[in-house]
Amino acid sequence: DIQMTQSPSSLSASVGDTVTITCRASHGIDKSLAWFQQKPGKAPKSLIYLASNLQSGVPSKFSGSGSGIDFTLTISSLQPEDFATYYCQQYSNYPYTFGQGTKLEIK
Amino acid sequence: EVQMLESGGGLEQPGGSLRLSCAASGFILSNYAMNWVRQAPGKGLEWVSGFSVGGANTNYADSVKGRFTISRDNSKNTLYLQMNSLRVEDTAVYYCARGSGISHWGQGTLVTVSS
């Protein structure tokens, strides 16, 4: 199985900041990577697919990059509604696997 | 509008069975890869099972292989997850999710396995 490792596990930032979350795959996955945002008690929301493509309706403050093993999610100009937990997921090979999550908190 | 509505969750004893349903609207379910993803209380997301694009192949996480079965009824545009031999560690919110690079999620249904 492909293991997905996110870093950091938690992150404190201020409104207006730009933050970057990384995701590393244990084997190459080309660009078969997605990013999700989840708020407490809610279903996840899809942000990015194929490593860098925004899902419909997702603002351009979210951006993704990477290929192969290393990937990043960057969120610019943080607003209060952006503080949530973020997950990466590989869909190159079954079983699909998620990272452990990165909790983004307000400083 | 794409919508997916899960149902069938509830309280079940260890060793018991439940069948989850995911009724899709706004799209033809058979045209997409479909997945079940779960989240145990206070934990992260775990992919459970899925149909590949075209629906020819079914796939399972090792943690549920041999106990869970994914299926669908195209006439009802509905995805199912038959869960047998339930364990306490299967306790979670179960989501259905559309696409390999998941684009849409249902609201989830809670499964609690406890004696």
Coordinates of C-alpha atoms in Angstrom, one line a residue:
Chain A
D1 CA 0.0 0.0 0.0
I2 CA 1.1 3.6 -0.6
Q3 CA 1.6 5.5 2.6
M4 CA 0.9 9.3 2.6
T5 CA 2.7 11.4 5.1
Q6 CA 1.6 15.0 5.8
S7 CA 3.5 17.7 7.5
P8 CA 3.1 19.4 9.8
S9 CA 0.4 17.6 11.8
S10 CA -0.7 21.0 13.2
L11 CA 0.0 24.5 12.2
S12 CA -0.8 27.9 13.9
A13 CA -1.2 30.9 11.7
S14 CA -2.8 34.4 11.7
V15 CA -5.5 35.9 9.5
G16 CA -3.8 37.2 6.3
D17 CA -0.9 34.7 6.4
T18 CA 0.1 32.3 3.7
V19 CA 0.7 28.7 4.7
T20 CA 2.0 25.6 3.0
I21 CA 1.2 21.9 3.8
T22 CA 3.2 19.1 2.4
C23 CA 2.3 15.6 1.5
R24 CA 4.8 12.8 0.7
A25 CA 4.0 9.5 -0.9
S26 CA 5.9 6.3 -0.2
H27 CA 5.9 5.5 -3.9
G28 CA 5.5 7.6 -7.0
I29 CA 1.9 8.5 -7.8
D30 CA 2.4 10.8 -10.8
K31 CA -0.2 13.5 -10.2
S32 CA -3.0 11.3 -8.8
L33 CA -3.4 13.4 -5.6
A34 CA -6.3 15.2 -4.1
W35 CA -6.7 17.7 -1.2
F36 CA -9.7 18.1 1.1
Q37 CA -10.8 20.5 3.8
Q38 CA -12.8 19.4 6.7
K39 CA -14.5 21.4 9.5
P40 CA -15.7 19.8 12.8
G41 CA -18.9 17.8 12.4
K42 CA -19.0 18.3 8.6
A43 CA -18.3 16.2 5.6
P44 CA -15.0 16.9 3.8
K45 CA -15.0 19.4 1.0
S46 CA -13.0 18.7 -2.1
L47 CA -10.4 21.4 -3.0
I48 CA -7.9 20.0 -5.6
Y49 CA -7.6 17.1 -7.9
L50 CA -4.7 15.9 -10.1
A51 CA -2.3 17.7 -7.8
S52 CA -3.0 21.2 -9.0
N53 CA -6.5 21.5 -10.5
L54 CA -9.1 23.4 -8.5
Q55 CA -12.5 21.8 -8.0
S56 CA -15.4 23.8 -9.3
G57 CA -16.2 26.7 -7.0
V58 CA -13.0 26.6 -5.0
P59 CA -11.3 30.0 -4.7
S60 CA -7.9 30.6 -6.3
K61 CA -6.4 31.3 -2.8
F62 CA -5.9 27.5 -2.7
S63 CA -3.2 26.1 -4.9
G64 CA -1.5 22.7 -5.3
S65 CA 1.7 21.5 -6.8
G66 CA 3.9 18.5 -7.1
S67 CA 4.3 15.3 -9.0
G68 CA 5.7 11.9 -8.2
I69 CA 6.4 11.8 -4.5
D70 CA 6.2 15.3 -3.1
F71 CA 3.2 17.6 -3.1
T72 CA 2.2 20.9 -1.5
L73 CA -1.0 22.7 -0.7
T74 CA -0.7 26.5 -0.3
I75 CA -3.4 28.7 1.1
S76 CA -2.9 32.4 0.8
S77 CA -4.4 35.3 2.6
L78 CA -5.9 33.2 5.4
Q79 CA -9.4 34.0 6.5
P80 CA -11.3 32.8 9.6
E81 CA -13.2 30.2 7.5
D82 CA -10.0 28.6 6.3
F83 CA -9.1 27.3 9.7
A84 CA -9.9 23.6 9.4
T85 CA -8.2 20.2 9.0
Y86 CA -6.7 19.4 5.6
Y87 CA -6.1 16.0 4.1
C88 CA -4.3 14.7 1.0
Q89 CA -5.2 11.5 -0.7
Q90 CA -3.6 9.4 -3.4
Y91 CA -5.7 7.7 -6.0
S92 CA -2.9 6.2 -8.2
N93 CA -3.3 2.7 -6.8
Y94 CA -5.8 0.8 -4.7
P95 CA -6.2 0.8 -1.8
Y96 CA -6.5 4.6 -2.0
T97 CA -4.9 6.2 1.1
F98 CA -5.2 9.5 3.0
G99 CA -2.6 11.5 4.8
Q100 CA -3.1 11.7 8.6
G101 CA -4.3 15.3 8.3
T102 CA -3.0 18.8 9.1
K103 CA -5.0 20.9 11.6
L104 CA -4.7 24.6 10.8
E105 CA -5.4 26.7 13.8
I106 CA -5.7 30.4 14.5
K107 CA -2.7 31.9 16.3
Chain B
E1 CA -27.1 19.6 -8.7
V2 CA -25.0 16.6 -7.6
Q3 CA -26.3 15.1 -4.3
M4 CA -25.6 11.9 -2.5
L5 CA -27.7 10.9 0.5
E6 CA -26.4 8.1 2.8
S7 CA -28.7 6.0 5.0
G8 CA -28.7 2.7 6.9
G9 CA -26.4 3.6 9.8
G10 CA -27.2 2.8 13.4
L11 CA -26.3 0.8 16.4
E12 CA -25.3 -2.8 15.8
Q13 CA -23.6 -5.5 18.0
P14 CA -20.2 -6.9 17.3
G15 CA -20.6 -9.7 14.7
G16 CA -23.7 -8.2 13.3
S17 CA -24.5 -6.8 9.8
L18 CA -25.7 -3.5 8.4
R19 CA -26.3 -2.3 4.8
L20 CA -25.5 1.3 3.9
S21 CA -27.2 3.0 1.0
C22 CA -26.1 6.1 -1.0
A23 CA -28.8 7.5 -3.2
A24 CA -27.3 9.7 -5.9
S25 CA -29.1 12.4 -7.8
G26 CA -27.9 15.0 -10.4
F27 CA -25.7 12.4 -12.1
I28 CA -25.6 8.9 -13.4
L29 CA -23.8 6.9 -10.7
S30 CA -22.6 4.1 -13.1
N31 CA -20.6 6.7 -15.1
Y32 CA -18.3 7.4 -12.2
A33 CA -15.8 5.8 -9.9
M34 CA -17.5 5.6 -6.5
N35 CA -16.1 5.2 -3.0
W36 CA -17.0 4.6 0.6
V37 CA -14.8 6.5 3.1
R38 CA -15.1 6.4 6.8
Q39 CA -14.0 8.5 9.8
A40 CA -13.8 7.0 13.3
P41 CA -14.6 9.4 16.1
G42 CA -11.8 11.9 16.5
K43 CA -9.7 10.3 13.8
G44 CA -8.7 10.9 10.2
L45 CA -10.3 9.8 6.9
E46 CA -9.9 6.1 5.8
W47 CA -10.8 4.9 2.4
V48 CA -12.9 1.7 2.7
S49 CA -14.0 0.5 -0.7
G50 CA -14.6 1.6 -4.3
F51 CA -15.7 0.9 -7.8
S52 CA -13.2 1.8 -10.5
V53 CA -14.3 3.9 -13.5
G54 CA -16.7 1.8 -15.6
G55 CA -17.5 -0.3 -12.5
A56 CA -15.8 -3.5 -13.6
N57 CA -13.6 -3.8 -10.6
T58 CA -14.3 -3.5 -6.8
N59 CA -11.6 -2.8 -4.3
Y60 CA -11.3 -2.9 -0.5
A61 CA -9.1 -1.7 2.3
D62 CA -7.3 -4.6 4.0
S63 CA -9.2 -3.8 7.2
V64 CA -12.6 -4.7 5.7
K65 CA -11.7 -7.2 2.9
G66 CA -13.8 -10.3 3.2
R67 CA -16.3 -8.7 5.5
F68 CA -17.6 -5.7 3.4
T69 CA -19.1 -5.8 -0.1
I70 CA -19.7 -2.8 -2.3
S71 CA -22.4 -2.9 -4.9
R72 CA -24.8 -0.7 -6.9
D73 CA -28.2 -0.7 -8.4
N74 CA -28.1 1.3 -11.6
S75 CA -31.9 1.3 -11.9
K76 CA -32.1 3.1 -8.5
N77 CA -28.9 5.1 -9.0
T78 CA -27.8 3.9 -5.6
L79 CA -24.6 2.6 -4.1
Y80 CA -24.5 0.1 -1.3
L81 CA -22.1 -1.2 1.3
Q82 CA -22.9 -4.5 2.9
M83 CA -21.1 -4.8 6.2
N84 CA -20.9 -8.2 7.8
S85 CA -19.0 -9.5 10.9
L86 CA -18.9 -6.0 12.3
R87 CA -16.2 -5.1 14.8
V88 CA -16.0 -2.3 17.4
E89 CA -13.3 -0.7 15.3
D90 CA -15.8 -0.3 12.4
T91 CA -17.5 2.4 14.4
A92 CA -17.3 5.6 12.2
V93 CA -19.2 8.0 10.1
Y94 CA -19.4 6.5 6.6
Y95 CA -19.4 8.8 3.6
C96 CA -20.0 8.0 0.0
A97 CA -17.8 9.9 -2.4
R98 CA -17.8 10.4 -6.2
G99 CA -14.8 10.1 -8.4
S100 CA -11.3 8.8 -8.2
G101 CA -10.1 12.3 -7.5
I102 CA -13.1 12.8 -5.2
S103 CA -15.2 15.7 -6.2
H104 CA -18.4 15.3 -4.2
W105 CA -19.2 13.8 -0.7
G106 CA -22.4 12.8 0.9
Q107 CA -23.3 14.0 4.4
G108 CA -22.4 10.7 6.0
T109 CA -24.2 8.1 8.2
L110 CA -23.0 7.0 11.6
V111 CA -22.4 3.4 12.3
T112 CA -21.8 2.4 15.9
V113 CA -20.7 -1.1 16.8
S114 CA -21.1 -1.8 20.5
S115 CA -22.4 -4.5 22.8

